[in-house]
mmCIF file of C-alpha atoms in Angstrom:
data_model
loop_
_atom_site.group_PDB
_atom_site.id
_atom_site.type_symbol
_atom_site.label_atom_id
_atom_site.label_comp_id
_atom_site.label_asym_id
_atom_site.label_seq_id
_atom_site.Cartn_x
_atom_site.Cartn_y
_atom_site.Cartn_z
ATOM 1 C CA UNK A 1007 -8.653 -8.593 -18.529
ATOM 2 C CA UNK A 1008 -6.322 -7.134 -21.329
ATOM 3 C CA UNK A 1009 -3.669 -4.547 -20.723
ATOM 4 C CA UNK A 1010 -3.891 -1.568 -22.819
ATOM 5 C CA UNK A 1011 -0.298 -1.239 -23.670
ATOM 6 C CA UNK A 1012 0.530 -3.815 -26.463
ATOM 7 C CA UNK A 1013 3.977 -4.252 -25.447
ATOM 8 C CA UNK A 1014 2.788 -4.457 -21.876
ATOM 9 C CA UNK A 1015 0.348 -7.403 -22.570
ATOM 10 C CA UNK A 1016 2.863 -9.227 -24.983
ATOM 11 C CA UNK A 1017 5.298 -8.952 -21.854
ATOM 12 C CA UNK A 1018 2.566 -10.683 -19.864
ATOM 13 C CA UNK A 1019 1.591 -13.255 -22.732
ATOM 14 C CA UNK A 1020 4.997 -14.155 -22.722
ATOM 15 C CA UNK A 1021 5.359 -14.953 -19.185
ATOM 16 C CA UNK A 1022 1.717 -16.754 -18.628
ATOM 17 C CA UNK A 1023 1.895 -18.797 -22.283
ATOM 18 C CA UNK A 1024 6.000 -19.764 -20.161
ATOM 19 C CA UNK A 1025 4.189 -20.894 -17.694
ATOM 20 C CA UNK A 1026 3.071 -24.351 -18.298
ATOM 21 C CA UNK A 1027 6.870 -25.131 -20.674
ATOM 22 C CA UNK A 1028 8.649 -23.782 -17.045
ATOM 23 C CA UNK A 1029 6.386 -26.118 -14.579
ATOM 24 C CA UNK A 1030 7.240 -28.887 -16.712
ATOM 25 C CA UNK A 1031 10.821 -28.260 -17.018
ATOM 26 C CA UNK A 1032 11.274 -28.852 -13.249
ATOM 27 C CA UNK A 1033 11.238 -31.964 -13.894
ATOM 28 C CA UNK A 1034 14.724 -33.177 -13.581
ATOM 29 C CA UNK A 1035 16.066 -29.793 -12.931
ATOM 30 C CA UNK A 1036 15.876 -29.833 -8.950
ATOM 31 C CA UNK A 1037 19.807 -30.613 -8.242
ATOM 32 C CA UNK A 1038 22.098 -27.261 -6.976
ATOM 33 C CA UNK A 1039 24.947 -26.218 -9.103
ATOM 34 C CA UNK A 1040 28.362 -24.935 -7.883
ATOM 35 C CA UNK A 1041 27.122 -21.564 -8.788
ATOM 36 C CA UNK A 1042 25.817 -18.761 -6.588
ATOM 37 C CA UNK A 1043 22.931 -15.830 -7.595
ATOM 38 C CA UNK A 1044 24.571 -12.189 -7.075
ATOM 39 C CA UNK A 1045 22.801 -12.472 -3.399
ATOM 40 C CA UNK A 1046 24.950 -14.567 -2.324
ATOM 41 C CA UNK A 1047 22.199 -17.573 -2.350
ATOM 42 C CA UNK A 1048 22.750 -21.577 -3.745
ATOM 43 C CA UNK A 1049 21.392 -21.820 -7.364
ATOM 44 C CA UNK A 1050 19.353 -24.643 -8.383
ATOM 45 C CA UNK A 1051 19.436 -25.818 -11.768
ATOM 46 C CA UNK A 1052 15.637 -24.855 -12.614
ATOM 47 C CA UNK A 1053 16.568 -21.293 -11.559
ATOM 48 C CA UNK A 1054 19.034 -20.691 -13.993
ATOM 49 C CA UNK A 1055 17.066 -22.672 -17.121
ATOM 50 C CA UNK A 1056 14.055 -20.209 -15.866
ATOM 51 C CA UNK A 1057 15.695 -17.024 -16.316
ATOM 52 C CA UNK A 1058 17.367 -18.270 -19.662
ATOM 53 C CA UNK A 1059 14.306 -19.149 -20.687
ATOM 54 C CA UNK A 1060 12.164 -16.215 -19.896
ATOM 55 C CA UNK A 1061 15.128 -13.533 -20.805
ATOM 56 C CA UNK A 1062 15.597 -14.562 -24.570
ATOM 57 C CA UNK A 1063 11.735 -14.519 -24.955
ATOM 58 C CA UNK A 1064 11.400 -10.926 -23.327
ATOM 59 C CA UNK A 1065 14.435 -9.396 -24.798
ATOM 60 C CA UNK A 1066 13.258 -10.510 -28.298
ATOM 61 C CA UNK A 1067 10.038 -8.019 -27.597
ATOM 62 C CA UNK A 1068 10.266 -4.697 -29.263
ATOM 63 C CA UNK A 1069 9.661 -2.118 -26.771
ATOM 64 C CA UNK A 1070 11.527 -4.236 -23.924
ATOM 65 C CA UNK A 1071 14.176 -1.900 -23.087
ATOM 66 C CA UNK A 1072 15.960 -3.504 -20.191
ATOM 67 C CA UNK A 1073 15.797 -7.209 -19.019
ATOM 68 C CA UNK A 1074 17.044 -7.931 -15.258
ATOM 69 C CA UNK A 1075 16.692 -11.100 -13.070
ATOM 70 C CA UNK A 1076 17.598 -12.298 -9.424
ATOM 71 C CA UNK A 1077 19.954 -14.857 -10.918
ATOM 72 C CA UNK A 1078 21.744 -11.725 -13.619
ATOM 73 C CA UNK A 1079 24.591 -9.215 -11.725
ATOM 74 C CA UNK A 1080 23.661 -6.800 -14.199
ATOM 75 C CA UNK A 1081 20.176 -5.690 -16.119
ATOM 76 C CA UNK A 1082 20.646 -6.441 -19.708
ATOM 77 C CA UNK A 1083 19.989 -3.428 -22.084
ATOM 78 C CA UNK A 1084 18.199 -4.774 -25.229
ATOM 79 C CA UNK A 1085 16.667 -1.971 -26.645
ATOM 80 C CA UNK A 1086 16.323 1.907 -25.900
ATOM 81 C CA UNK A 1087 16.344 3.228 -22.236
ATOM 82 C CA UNK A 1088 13.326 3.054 -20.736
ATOM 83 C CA UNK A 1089 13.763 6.061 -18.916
ATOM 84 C CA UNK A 1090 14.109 8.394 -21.985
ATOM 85 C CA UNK A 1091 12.519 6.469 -25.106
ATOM 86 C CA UNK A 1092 8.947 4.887 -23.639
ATOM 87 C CA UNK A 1093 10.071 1.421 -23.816
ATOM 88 C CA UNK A 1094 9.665 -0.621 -20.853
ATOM 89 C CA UNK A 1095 11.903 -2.907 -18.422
ATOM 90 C CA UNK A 1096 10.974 -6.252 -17.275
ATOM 91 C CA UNK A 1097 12.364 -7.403 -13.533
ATOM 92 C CA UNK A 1098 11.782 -11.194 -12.835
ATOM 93 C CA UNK A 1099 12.102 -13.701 -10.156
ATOM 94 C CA UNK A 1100 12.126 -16.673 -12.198
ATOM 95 C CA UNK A 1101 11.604 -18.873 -9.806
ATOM 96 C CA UNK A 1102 10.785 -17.658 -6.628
ATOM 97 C CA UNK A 1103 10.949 -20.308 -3.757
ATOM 98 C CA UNK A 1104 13.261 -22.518 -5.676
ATOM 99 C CA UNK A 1105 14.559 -23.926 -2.544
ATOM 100 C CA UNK A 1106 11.750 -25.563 -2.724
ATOM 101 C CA UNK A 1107 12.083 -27.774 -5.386
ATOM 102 C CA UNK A 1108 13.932 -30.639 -3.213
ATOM 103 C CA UNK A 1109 10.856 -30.937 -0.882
ATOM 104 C CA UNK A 1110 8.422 -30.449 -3.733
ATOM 105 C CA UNK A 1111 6.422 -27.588 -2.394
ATOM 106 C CA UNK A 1112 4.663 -24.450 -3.553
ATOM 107 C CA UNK A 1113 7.149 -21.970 -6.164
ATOM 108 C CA UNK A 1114 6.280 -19.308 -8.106
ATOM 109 C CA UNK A 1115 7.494 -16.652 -10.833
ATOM 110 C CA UNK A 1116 7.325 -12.833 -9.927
ATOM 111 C CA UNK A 1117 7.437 -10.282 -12.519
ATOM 112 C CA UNK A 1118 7.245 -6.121 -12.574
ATOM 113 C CA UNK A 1119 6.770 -4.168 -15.617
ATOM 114 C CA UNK A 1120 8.553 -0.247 -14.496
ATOM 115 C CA UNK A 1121 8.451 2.521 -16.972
ATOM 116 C CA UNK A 1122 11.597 3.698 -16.189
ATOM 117 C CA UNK A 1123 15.080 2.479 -16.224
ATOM 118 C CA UNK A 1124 16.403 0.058 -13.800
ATOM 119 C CA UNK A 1125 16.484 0.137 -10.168
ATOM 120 C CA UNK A 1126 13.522 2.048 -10.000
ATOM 121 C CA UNK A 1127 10.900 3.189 -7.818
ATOM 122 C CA UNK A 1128 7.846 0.759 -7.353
ATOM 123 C CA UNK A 1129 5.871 3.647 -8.046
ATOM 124 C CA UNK A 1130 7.776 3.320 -11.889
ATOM 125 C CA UNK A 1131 5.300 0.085 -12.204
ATOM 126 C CA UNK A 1132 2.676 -0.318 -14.765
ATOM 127 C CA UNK A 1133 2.215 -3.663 -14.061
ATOM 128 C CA UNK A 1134 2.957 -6.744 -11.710
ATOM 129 C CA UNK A 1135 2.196 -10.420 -11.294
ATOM 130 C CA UNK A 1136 2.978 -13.570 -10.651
ATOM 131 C CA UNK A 1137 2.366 -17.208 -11.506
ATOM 132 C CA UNK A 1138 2.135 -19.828 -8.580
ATOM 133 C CA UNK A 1139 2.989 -23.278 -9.065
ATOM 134 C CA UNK A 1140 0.907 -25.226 -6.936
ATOM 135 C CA UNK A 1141 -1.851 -27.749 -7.221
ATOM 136 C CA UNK A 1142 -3.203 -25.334 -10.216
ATOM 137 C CA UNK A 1143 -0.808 -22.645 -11.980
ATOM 138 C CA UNK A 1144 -2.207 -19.886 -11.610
ATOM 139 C CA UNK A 1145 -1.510 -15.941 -12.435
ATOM 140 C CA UNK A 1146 -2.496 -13.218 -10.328
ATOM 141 C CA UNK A 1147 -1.882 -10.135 -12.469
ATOM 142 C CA UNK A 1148 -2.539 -6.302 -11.157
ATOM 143 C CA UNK A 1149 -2.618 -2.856 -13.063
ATOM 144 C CA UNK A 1150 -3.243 0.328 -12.745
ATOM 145 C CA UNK A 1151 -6.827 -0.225 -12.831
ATOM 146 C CA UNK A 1152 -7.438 -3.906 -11.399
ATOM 147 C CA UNK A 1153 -6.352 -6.694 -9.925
ATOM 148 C CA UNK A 1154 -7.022 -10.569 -11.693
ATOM 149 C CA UNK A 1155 -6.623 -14.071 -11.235
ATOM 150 C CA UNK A 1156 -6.267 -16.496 -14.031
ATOM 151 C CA UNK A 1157 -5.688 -20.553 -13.991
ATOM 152 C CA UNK A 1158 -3.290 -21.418 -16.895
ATOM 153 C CA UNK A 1159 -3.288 -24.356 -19.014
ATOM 154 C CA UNK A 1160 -1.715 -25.040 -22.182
ATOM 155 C CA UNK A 1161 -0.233 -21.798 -23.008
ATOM 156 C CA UNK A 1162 -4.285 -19.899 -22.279
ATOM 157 C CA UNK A 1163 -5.506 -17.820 -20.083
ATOM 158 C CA UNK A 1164 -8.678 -18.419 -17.888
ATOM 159 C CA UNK A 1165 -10.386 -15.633 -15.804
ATOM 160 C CA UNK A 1166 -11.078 -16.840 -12.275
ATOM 161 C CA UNK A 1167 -11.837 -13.177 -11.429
ATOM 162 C CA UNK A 1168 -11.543 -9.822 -12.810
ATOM 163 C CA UNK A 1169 -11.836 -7.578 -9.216
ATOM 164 C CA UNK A 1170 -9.533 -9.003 -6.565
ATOM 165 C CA UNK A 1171 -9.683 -7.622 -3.337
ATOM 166 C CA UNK A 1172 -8.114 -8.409 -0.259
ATOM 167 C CA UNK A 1173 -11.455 -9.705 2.028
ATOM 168 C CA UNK A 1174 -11.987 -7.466 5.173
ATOM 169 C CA UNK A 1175 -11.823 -9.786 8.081
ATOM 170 C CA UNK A 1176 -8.203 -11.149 7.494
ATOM 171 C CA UNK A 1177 -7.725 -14.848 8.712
ATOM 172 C CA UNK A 1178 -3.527 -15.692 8.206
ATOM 173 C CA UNK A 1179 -0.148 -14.512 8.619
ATOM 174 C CA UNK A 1180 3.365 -15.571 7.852
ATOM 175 C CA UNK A 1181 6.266 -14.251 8.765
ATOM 176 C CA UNK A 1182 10.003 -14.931 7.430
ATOM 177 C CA UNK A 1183 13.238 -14.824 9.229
ATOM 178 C CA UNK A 1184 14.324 -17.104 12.563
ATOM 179 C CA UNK A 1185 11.980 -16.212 15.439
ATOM 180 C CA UNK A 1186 15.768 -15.541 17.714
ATOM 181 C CA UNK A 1187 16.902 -12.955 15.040
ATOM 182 C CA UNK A 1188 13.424 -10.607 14.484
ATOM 183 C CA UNK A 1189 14.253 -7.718 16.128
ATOM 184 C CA UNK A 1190 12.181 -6.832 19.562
ATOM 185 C CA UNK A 1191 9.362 -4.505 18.693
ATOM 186 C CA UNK A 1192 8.969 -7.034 15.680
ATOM 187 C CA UNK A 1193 8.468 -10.229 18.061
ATOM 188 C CA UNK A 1194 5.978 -8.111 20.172
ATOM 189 C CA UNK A 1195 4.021 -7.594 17.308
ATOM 190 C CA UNK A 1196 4.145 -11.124 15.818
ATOM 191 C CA UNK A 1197 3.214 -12.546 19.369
ATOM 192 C CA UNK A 1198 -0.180 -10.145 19.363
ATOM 193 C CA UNK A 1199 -0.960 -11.181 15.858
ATOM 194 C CA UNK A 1200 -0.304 -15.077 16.586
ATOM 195 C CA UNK A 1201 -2.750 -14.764 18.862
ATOM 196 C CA UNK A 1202 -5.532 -13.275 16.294
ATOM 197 C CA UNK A 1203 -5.027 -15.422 12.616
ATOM 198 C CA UNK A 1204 -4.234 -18.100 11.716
ATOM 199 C CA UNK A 1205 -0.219 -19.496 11.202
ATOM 200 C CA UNK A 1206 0.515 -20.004 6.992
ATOM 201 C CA UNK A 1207 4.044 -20.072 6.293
ATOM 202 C CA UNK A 1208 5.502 -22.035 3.437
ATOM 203 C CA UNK A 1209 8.993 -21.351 2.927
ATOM 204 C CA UNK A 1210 8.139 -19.456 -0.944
ATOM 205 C CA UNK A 1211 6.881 -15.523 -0.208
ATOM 206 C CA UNK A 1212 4.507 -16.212 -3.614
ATOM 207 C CA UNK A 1213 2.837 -18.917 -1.864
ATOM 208 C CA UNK A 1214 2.495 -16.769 1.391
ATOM 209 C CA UNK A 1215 1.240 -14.053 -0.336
ATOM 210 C CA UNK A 1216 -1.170 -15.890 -2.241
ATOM 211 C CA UNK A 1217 -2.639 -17.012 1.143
ATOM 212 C CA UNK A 1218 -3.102 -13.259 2.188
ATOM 213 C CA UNK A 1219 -4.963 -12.428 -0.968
ATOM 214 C CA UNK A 1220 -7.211 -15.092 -1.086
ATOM 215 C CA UNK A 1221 -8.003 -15.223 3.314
ATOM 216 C CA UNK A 1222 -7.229 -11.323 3.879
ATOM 217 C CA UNK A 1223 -4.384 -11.374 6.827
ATOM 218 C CA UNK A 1224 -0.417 -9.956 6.552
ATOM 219 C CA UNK A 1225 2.408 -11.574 5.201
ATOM 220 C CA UNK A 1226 6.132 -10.224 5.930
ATOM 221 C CA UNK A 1227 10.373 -10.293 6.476
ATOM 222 C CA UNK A 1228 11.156 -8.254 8.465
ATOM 223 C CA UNK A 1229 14.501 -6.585 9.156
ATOM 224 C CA UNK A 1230 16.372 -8.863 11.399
ATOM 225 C CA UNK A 1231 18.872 -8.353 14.052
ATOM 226 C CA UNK A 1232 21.320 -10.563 11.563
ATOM 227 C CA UNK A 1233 20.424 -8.198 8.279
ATOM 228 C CA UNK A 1234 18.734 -5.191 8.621
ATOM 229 C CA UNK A 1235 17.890 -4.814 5.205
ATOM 230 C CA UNK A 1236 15.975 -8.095 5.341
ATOM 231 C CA UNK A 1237 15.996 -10.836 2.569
ATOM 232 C CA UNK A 1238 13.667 -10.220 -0.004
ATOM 233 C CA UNK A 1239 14.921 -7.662 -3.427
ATOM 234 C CA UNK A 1240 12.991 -4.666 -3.434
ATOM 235 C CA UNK A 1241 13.394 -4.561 -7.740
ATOM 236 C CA UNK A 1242 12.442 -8.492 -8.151
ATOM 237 C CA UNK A 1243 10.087 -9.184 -5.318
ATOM 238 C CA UNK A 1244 9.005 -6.236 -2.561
ATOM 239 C CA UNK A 1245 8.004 -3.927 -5.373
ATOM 240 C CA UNK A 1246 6.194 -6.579 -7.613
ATOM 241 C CA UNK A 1247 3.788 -7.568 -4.622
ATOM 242 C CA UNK A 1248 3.561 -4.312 -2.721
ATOM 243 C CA UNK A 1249 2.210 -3.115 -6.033
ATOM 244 C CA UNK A 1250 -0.040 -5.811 -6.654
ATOM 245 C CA UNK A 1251 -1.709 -6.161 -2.713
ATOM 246 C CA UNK A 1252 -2.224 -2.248 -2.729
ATOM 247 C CA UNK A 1253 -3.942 -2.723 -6.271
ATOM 248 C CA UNK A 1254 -6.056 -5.359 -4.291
ATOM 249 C CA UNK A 1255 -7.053 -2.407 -1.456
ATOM 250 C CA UNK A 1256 -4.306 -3.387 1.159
ATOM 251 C CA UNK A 1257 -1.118 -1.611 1.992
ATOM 252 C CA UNK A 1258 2.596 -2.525 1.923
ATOM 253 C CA UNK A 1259 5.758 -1.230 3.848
ATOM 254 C CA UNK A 1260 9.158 -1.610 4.739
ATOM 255 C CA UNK A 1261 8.120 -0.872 8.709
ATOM 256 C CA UNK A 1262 8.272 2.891 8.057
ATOM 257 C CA UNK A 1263 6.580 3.784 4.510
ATOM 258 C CA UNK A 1264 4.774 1.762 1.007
ATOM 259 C CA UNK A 1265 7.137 -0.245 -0.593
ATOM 260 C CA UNK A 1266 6.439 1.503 -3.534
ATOM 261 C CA UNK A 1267 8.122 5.186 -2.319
ATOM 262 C CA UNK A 1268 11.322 3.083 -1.206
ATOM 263 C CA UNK A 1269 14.459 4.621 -3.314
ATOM 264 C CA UNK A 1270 16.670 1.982 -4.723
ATOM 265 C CA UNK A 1271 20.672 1.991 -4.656
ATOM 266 C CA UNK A 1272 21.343 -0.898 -6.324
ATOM 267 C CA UNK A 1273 19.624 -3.808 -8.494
ATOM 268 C CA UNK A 1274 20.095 -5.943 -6.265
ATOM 269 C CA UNK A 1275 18.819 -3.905 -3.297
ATOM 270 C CA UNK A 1276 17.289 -5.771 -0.016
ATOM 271 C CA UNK A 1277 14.271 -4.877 1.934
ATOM 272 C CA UNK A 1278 11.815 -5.497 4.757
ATOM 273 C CA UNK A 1279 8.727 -6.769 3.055
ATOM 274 C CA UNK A 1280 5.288 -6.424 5.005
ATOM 275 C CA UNK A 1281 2.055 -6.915 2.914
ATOM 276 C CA UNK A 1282 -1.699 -7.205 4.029
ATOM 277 C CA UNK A 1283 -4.487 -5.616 5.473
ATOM 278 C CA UNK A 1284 -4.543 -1.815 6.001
ATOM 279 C CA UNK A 1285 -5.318 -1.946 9.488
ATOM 280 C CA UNK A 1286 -2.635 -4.781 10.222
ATOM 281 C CA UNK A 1287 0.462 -2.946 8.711
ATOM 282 C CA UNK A 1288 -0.761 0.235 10.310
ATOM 283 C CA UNK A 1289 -0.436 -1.783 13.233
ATOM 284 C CA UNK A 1290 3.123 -2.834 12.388
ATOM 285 C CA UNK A 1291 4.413 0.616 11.423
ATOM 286 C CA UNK A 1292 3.141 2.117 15.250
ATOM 287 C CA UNK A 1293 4.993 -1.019 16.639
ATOM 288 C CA UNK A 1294 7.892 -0.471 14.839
ATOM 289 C CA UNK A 1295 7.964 3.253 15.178
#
């Protein structure tokens, strides 16, 4: 699958031919630094080589209005604003589950392509993906029209499938946060669904995710009694996957509505993220309501 907007597919060559140059570099890179992302959260050295890398290749592209990263305090305007001009902006995770790089597990890149100016609406998206860096790298990539899976090797693209769909009898779940801190009505629902699919948690949401779309189940971090808002960015990582697992035919929330009608404050805004099957977040939302 191409993307019909040639700035919108040389966005996404960019990041899939980065793919296999930003595995490698990993190597090495797995030590923290004395340095903090604007969240608040420990850096690791791979995380801030991963958004150098990936923001001097993406602001080079003409038609790339705005460049913005979980590891940046600001979005980077490197072009004309995307809200007036028809330029795009690029938000990127660079290295999503970098905490686990000391235990060597599953990471991943997240990436959203909005049509408007930063913080924006998920419903701004024209396009979302991410890689996964596990046994294979692999890019799941969604649009308006489809969702696909590629393996990546060597800077190229291989289709693994063009139609991804969520499967209809959904086998896992994985939920975020400290069991002591999800609020109540969240713990009720967790204990009815622990007792239906199958436990797959991680410690990387891309990972987690990937899990849901390839099984069919839910996936979420929830609010907690701790942080309300939850953990996860709505701009880098709730609006990138809520867009991609509704592409796939399953629905996203925050406990109350899609991910992709939540109204952003700030760049660096934090959300509940719940993801999966349409009848398990309806679930959710009643529990929650």
């Amino acid at each position: 699958m191409t993307v019909s907007d040639p700035v919108v597919e040389s966005i996404v060559a960019t990041i899939s031919r980065s793919a296999t140059e930003i595995r490698q570099g990993l190597i090495g890179r797995r030590s923290t630094v004395d340095e903090e992302n604007p969240s608040g959260e420990t850096q690791v050295e791979a995380d801030i080589w991963a958004d150098e890398l990936l923001g001097d290749r993406l602001r080079a592209i003409d038609g790339v209005g705005q460049y913005a990263s979980e590891e940046r305090a600001e979005v980077d305007d490197c072009g004309d604003d995307p809200a007036t001009s028809g330029s795009f902006a690029v938000a990127v995770d660079p290295l999503d589950g970098s905490s686990n790089l000391k235990s060597n597990n599953a990471m991943g890149t997240v990436f959203g392509v909005y049509d408007d100016a930063l913080p924006a609406r998920g419903d701004a998206l024209v396009t979302a993906g991410y890689i996964l860096y596990g046994p294979i790298t692999t890019m799941v990539l969604a649009t308006e029209e489809t969702v696909s899976e590629y393996e990546l090797t060597g800077g190229e693209r291989t289709v693994v499938e063009t139609d991804l769909t969520l499967p209809d009898d959904p086998v896992v779940y994985g939920f975020g946060g400290r069991v002591p801190d999800w609020p109540e009505d969240f713990q009720a629902y967790a204990r009815e669904i622990e007792s239906e699919l199958k436990l797959r948690y991680g410690g990387a949401m891309i990972g987690d995710v990937n899990q849901v779309l390839t099984y069919g189940g839910i996936f979420g971090y929830p609010g907690l009694e701790s942080r309300p808002e939850g953990k996860l960015r709505l701009q880098f990582e709730g609006n990138p996957i809520g867009y991609i697992v509704e592409r796939a035919g399953g629905r996203s929330s925050d406990g109350s509505q899609s991910l992709l009608s939540v109204e952003p404050t700030e760049l660096h805004d934090r959300t509940p993220v719940h993801v999966g099957n349409a009848d398990l977040i309806e679930r959710l939302e009643d529990r929650l309501a």
